[in-house]
mmCIF file with all atom_site columns, C-alpha atoms in Angstrom:
data_model
loop_
_atom_site.group_PDB
_atom_site.id
_atom_site.type_symbol
_atom_site.label_atom_id
_atom_site.label_alt_id
_atom_site.label_comp_id
_atom_site.label_asym_id
_atom_site.label_entity_id
_atom_site.label_seq_id
_atom_site.pdbx_PDB_ins_code
_atom_site.Cartn_x
_atom_site.Cartn_y
_atom_site.Cartn_z
_atom_site.occupancy
_atom_site.B_iso_or_equiv
_atom_site.pdbx_formal_charge
_atom_site.auth_seq_id
_atom_site.auth_comp_id
_atom_site.auth_asym_id
_atom_site.auth_atom_id
_atom_site.pdbx_PDB_model_num
ATOM 1  C CA . MET A 1 1  ? 0.000   0.000   0.000   1.00 51.00 ? 1023 MET A CA 1
ATOM 2  C CA . SER A 1 2  ? 1.182   3.481   -0.697  1.00 53.00 ? 1024 SER A CA 1
ATOM 3  C CA . LEU A 1 3  ? 2.705   5.429   2.195   1.00 58.00 ? 1025 LEU A CA 1
ATOM 4  C CA . ASP A 1 4  ? 0.783   8.575   1.266   1.00 62.00 ? 1026 ASP A CA 1
ATOM 5  C CA . LYS A 1 5  ? -1.852  9.557   3.768   1.00 68.00 ? 1027 LYS A CA 1
ATOM 6  C CA . HIS A 1 6  ? -5.357  9.432   2.344   1.00 65.00 ? 1028 HIS A CA 1
ATOM 7  C CA . THR A 1 7  ? -8.831  9.941   3.680   1.00 73.00 ? 1029 THR A CA 1
ATOM 8  C CA . HIS A 1 8  ? -11.332 7.152   3.861   1.00 76.00 ? 1030 HIS A CA 1
ATOM 9  C CA . PRO A 1 9  ? -13.479 6.826   0.752   1.00 76.00 ? 1031 PRO A CA 1
ATOM 10 C CA . PRO A 1 10 ? -17.113 7.913   0.998   1.00 87.00 ? 1032 PRO A CA 1
ATOM 11 C CA . TYR A 1 11 ? -18.437 4.355   1.196   1.00 88.00 ? 1033 TYR A CA 1
ATOM 12 C CA . MET A 1 12 ? -22.092 5.320   1.614   1.00 92.00 ? 1034 MET A CA 1
ATOM 13 C CA . THR A 1 13 ? -21.935 7.627   -1.412  1.00 93.00 ? 1035 THR A CA 1
ATOM 14 C CA . ILE A 1 14 ? -20.330 4.903   -3.520  1.00 92.00 ? 1036 ILE A CA 1
ATOM 15 C CA . TRP A 1 15 ? -22.962 2.448   -2.275  1.00 94.00 ? 1037 TRP A CA 1
ATOM 16 C CA . ALA A 1 16 ? -25.730 4.866   -3.269  1.00 96.00 ? 1038 ALA A CA 1
ATOM 17 C CA . VAL A 1 17 ? -24.223 5.311   -6.740  1.00 95.00 ? 1039 VAL A CA 1
ATOM 18 C CA . LEU A 1 18 ? -23.981 1.522   -7.123  1.00 95.00 ? 1040 LEU A CA 1
ATOM 19 C CA . ALA A 1 19 ? -27.625 1.205   -6.048  1.00 97.00 ? 1041 ALA A CA 1
ATOM 20 C CA . VAL A 1 20 ? -28.689 3.804   -8.646  1.00 97.00 ? 1042 VAL A CA 1
ATOM 21 C CA . LEU A 1 21 ? -26.691 1.972   -11.314 1.00 96.00 ? 1043 LEU A CA 1
ATOM 22 C CA . MET A 1 22 ? -28.374 -1.303  -10.324 1.00 96.00 ? 1044 MET A CA 1
ATOM 23 C CA . PHE A 1 23 ? -31.826 0.275   -10.606 1.00 97.00 ? 1045 PHE A CA 1
ATOM 24 C CA . GLY A 1 24 ? -30.734 1.664   -13.977 1.00 96.00 ? 1046 GLY A CA 1
ATOM 25 C CA . LYS A 1 25 ? -29.890 -1.852  -15.118 1.00 96.00 ? 1047 LYS A CA 1
ATOM 26 C CA . VAL A 1 26 ? -33.310 -3.081  -13.994 1.00 96.00 ? 1048 VAL A CA 1
ATOM 27 C CA . ALA A 1 27 ? -34.994 -0.194  -15.836 1.00 96.00 ? 1049 ALA A CA 1
ATOM 28 C CA . VAL A 1 28 ? -33.070 -0.975  -19.036 1.00 95.00 ? 1050 VAL A CA 1
ATOM 29 C CA . GLY A 1 29 ? -33.994 -4.643  -18.692 1.00 93.00 ? 1051 GLY A CA 1
ATOM 30 C CA . LEU A 1 30 ? -37.687 -3.789  -18.360 1.00 95.00 ? 1052 LEU A CA 1
ATOM 31 C CA . SER A 1 31 ? -37.693 -1.264  -21.200 1.00 94.00 ? 1053 SER A CA 1
ATOM 32 C CA . ASP A 1 32 ? -38.628 -1.916  -24.814 1.00 93.00 ? 1054 ASP A CA 1
ATOM 33 C CA . LEU A 1 33 ? -35.262 -0.874  -26.229 1.00 94.00 ? 1055 LEU A CA 1
ATOM 34 C CA . PRO A 1 34 ? -33.797 -2.853  -29.127 1.00 94.00 ? 1056 PRO A CA 1
ATOM 35 C CA . GLN A 1 35 ? -31.674 -5.707  -27.870 1.00 92.00 ? 1057 GLN A CA 1
ATOM 36 C CA . ALA A 1 36 ? -28.363 -4.335  -29.187 1.00 90.00 ? 1058 ALA A CA 1
ATOM 37 C CA . VAL A 1 37 ? -28.951 -0.946  -27.541 1.00 93.00 ? 1059 VAL A CA 1
ATOM 38 C CA . ALA A 1 38 ? -30.055 -2.507  -24.252 1.00 94.00 ? 1060 ALA A CA 1
ATOM 39 C CA . VAL A 1 39 ? -27.036 -4.810  -24.140 1.00 91.00 ? 1061 VAL A CA 1
ATOM 40 C CA . SER A 1 40 ? -24.694 -1.928  -24.926 1.00 91.00 ? 1062 SER A CA 1
ATOM 41 C CA . ILE A 1 41 ? -26.167 0.189   -22.131 1.00 95.00 ? 1063 ILE A CA 1
ATOM 42 C CA . LEU A 1 42 ? -26.011 -2.739  -19.701 1.00 94.00 ? 1064 LEU A CA 1
ATOM 43 C CA . VAL A 1 43 ? -22.351 -3.391  -20.535 1.00 91.00 ? 1065 VAL A CA 1
ATOM 44 C CA . VAL A 1 44 ? -21.452 0.259   -19.955 1.00 94.00 ? 1066 VAL A CA 1
ATOM 45 C CA . ILE A 1 45 ? -23.319 0.355   -16.641 1.00 95.00 ? 1067 ILE A CA 1
ATOM 46 C CA . SER A 1 46 ? -21.679 -2.903  -15.555 1.00 93.00 ? 1068 SER A CA 1
ATOM 47 C CA . LEU A 1 47 ? -18.219 -1.584  -16.402 1.00 91.00 ? 1069 LEU A CA 1
ATOM 48 C CA . LEU A 1 48 ? -18.914 1.560   -14.373 1.00 94.00 ? 1070 LEU A CA 1
ATOM 49 C CA . SER A 1 49 ? -20.060 -0.542  -11.429 1.00 94.00 ? 1071 SER A CA 1
ATOM 50 C CA . ALA A 1 50 ? -17.024 -2.805  -11.634 1.00 91.00 ? 1072 ALA A CA 1
ATOM 51 C CA . GLY A 1 51 ? -14.756 0.228   -11.842 1.00 88.00 ? 1073 GLY A CA 1
ATOM 52 C CA . LEU A 1 52 ? -16.272 1.795   -8.730  1.00 90.00 ? 1074 LEU A CA 1
ATOM 53 C CA . VAL A 1 53 ? -15.958 -1.451  -6.794  1.00 89.00 ? 1075 VAL A CA 1
ATOM 54 C CA . ALA A 1 54 ? -12.333 -1.911  -7.863  1.00 85.00 ? 1076 ALA A CA 1
ATOM 55 C CA . LEU A 1 55 ? -11.363 1.682   -7.138  1.00 85.00 ? 1077 LEU A CA 1
ATOM 56 C CA . TYR A 1 56 ? -13.011 2.141   -3.767  1.00 84.00 ? 1078 TYR A CA 1
ATOM 57 C CA . TYR A 1 57 ? -13.907 -1.198  -2.165  1.00 83.00 ? 1079 TYR A CA 1
ATOM 58 C CA . MET A 1 58 ? -10.732 -2.941  -3.382  1.00 80.00 ? 1080 MET A CA 1
ATOM 59 C CA . HIS A 1 59 ? -8.762  0.257   -2.617  1.00 79.00 ? 1081 HIS A CA 1
ATOM 60 C CA . LEU A 1 60 ? -7.010  0.330   -6.000  1.00 79.00 ? 1082 LEU A CA 1
ATOM 61 C CA . ARG A 1 61 ? -7.345  4.099   -6.098  1.00 79.00 ? 1083 ARG A CA 1
ATOM 62 C CA . PHE A 1 62 ? -4.727  4.375   -3.373  1.00 78.00 ? 1084 PHE A CA 1
ATOM 63 C CA . GLU A 1 63 ? -2.299  1.725   -4.621  1.00 80.00 ? 1085 GLU A CA 1
ATOM 64 C CA . THR A 1 64 ? 0.929   1.900   -6.617  1.00 84.00 ? 1086 THR A CA 1
ATOM 65 C CA . LYS A 1 65 ? 1.200   1.663   -10.397 1.00 83.00 ? 1087 LYS A CA 1
ATOM 66 C CA . LEU A 1 66 ? 2.575   -1.889  -10.150 1.00 85.00 ? 1088 LEU A CA 1
ATOM 67 C CA . LEU A 1 67 ? -0.568  -3.137  -8.435  1.00 83.00 ? 1089 LEU A CA 1
ATOM 68 C CA . TRP A 1 68 ? -2.677  -1.329  -11.048 1.00 79.00 ? 1090 TRP A CA 1
ATOM 69 C CA . ALA A 1 69 ? -0.752  -3.168  -13.764 1.00 82.00 ? 1091 ALA A CA 1
ATOM 70 C CA . LEU A 1 70 ? -1.312  -6.496  -12.020 1.00 84.00 ? 1092 LEU A CA 1
ATOM 71 C CA . ALA A 1 71 ? -5.024  -5.761  -11.639 1.00 79.00 ? 1093 ALA A CA 1
ATOM 72 C CA . PHE A 1 72 ? -5.476  -4.936  -15.336 1.00 81.00 ? 1094 PHE A CA 1
ATOM 73 C CA . LEU A 1 73 ? -3.210  -7.682  -16.725 1.00 86.00 ? 1095 LEU A CA 1
ATOM 74 C CA . PRO A 1 74 ? -6.072  -10.182 -17.257 1.00 86.00 ? 1096 PRO A CA 1
ATOM 75 C CA . PHE A 1 75 ? -8.079  -7.840  -19.530 1.00 85.00 ? 1097 PHE A CA 1
ATOM 76 C CA . PRO A 1 76 ? -5.952  -8.314  -22.692 1.00 89.00 ? 1098 PRO A CA 1
ATOM 77 C CA . LEU A 1 77 ? -5.948  -12.049 -22.031 1.00 90.00 ? 1099 LEU A CA 1
ATOM 78 C CA . VAL A 1 78 ? -9.752  -12.088 -21.821 1.00 87.00 ? 1100 VAL A CA 1
ATOM 79 C CA . ALA A 1 79 ? -9.944  -10.076 -25.065 1.00 88.00 ? 1101 ALA A CA 1
ATOM 80 C CA . ILE A 1 80 ? -7.726  -12.647 -26.794 1.00 91.00 ? 1102 ILE A CA 1
ATOM 81 C CA . LEU A 1 81 ? -9.918  -15.471 -25.494 1.00 89.00 ? 1103 LEU A CA 1
ATOM 82 C CA . ILE A 1 82 ? -13.113 -13.744 -26.656 1.00 85.00 ? 1104 ILE A CA 1
ATOM 83 C CA . LEU A 1 83 ? -11.684 -13.031 -30.108 1.00 89.00 ? 1105 LEU A CA 1
ATOM 84 C CA . THR A 1 84 ? -10.566 -16.654 -30.413 1.00 90.00 ? 1106 THR A CA 1
ATOM 85 C CA . VAL A 1 85 ? -14.000 -17.959 -29.500 1.00 88.00 ? 1107 VAL A CA 1
ATOM 86 C CA . ILE A 1 86 ? -15.751 -15.526 -31.863 1.00 86.00 ? 1108 ILE A CA 1
ATOM 87 C CA . GLN A 1 87 ? -13.588 -16.724 -34.769 1.00 83.00 ? 1109 GLN A CA 1
ATOM 88 C CA . GLU A 1 88 ? -14.737 -20.299 -34.156 1.00 73.00 ? 1110 GLU A CA 1
ATOM 89 C CA . TRP A 1 89 ? -18.346 -19.394 -34.964 1.00 67.00 ? 1111 TRP A CA 1
#
């Protein structure tokens, strides 16, 4: 963990934002949007939620660059796996 002094994150505010995002996902799921649009919106909302959880509840916001690199290392590997599977169709 970094030696810099930091304040505690506003956990209740982050929780409220995550709750609003969850209700947004439910609203998109219940709406009559075209499937491609709904899925796109849901993916964006899910990425925002995952980012907030990683930054504040996993405390990545206060960590060193090396830990950030280790946290994001799997993403290119997942992209390669997805592209490989898509090519098999």
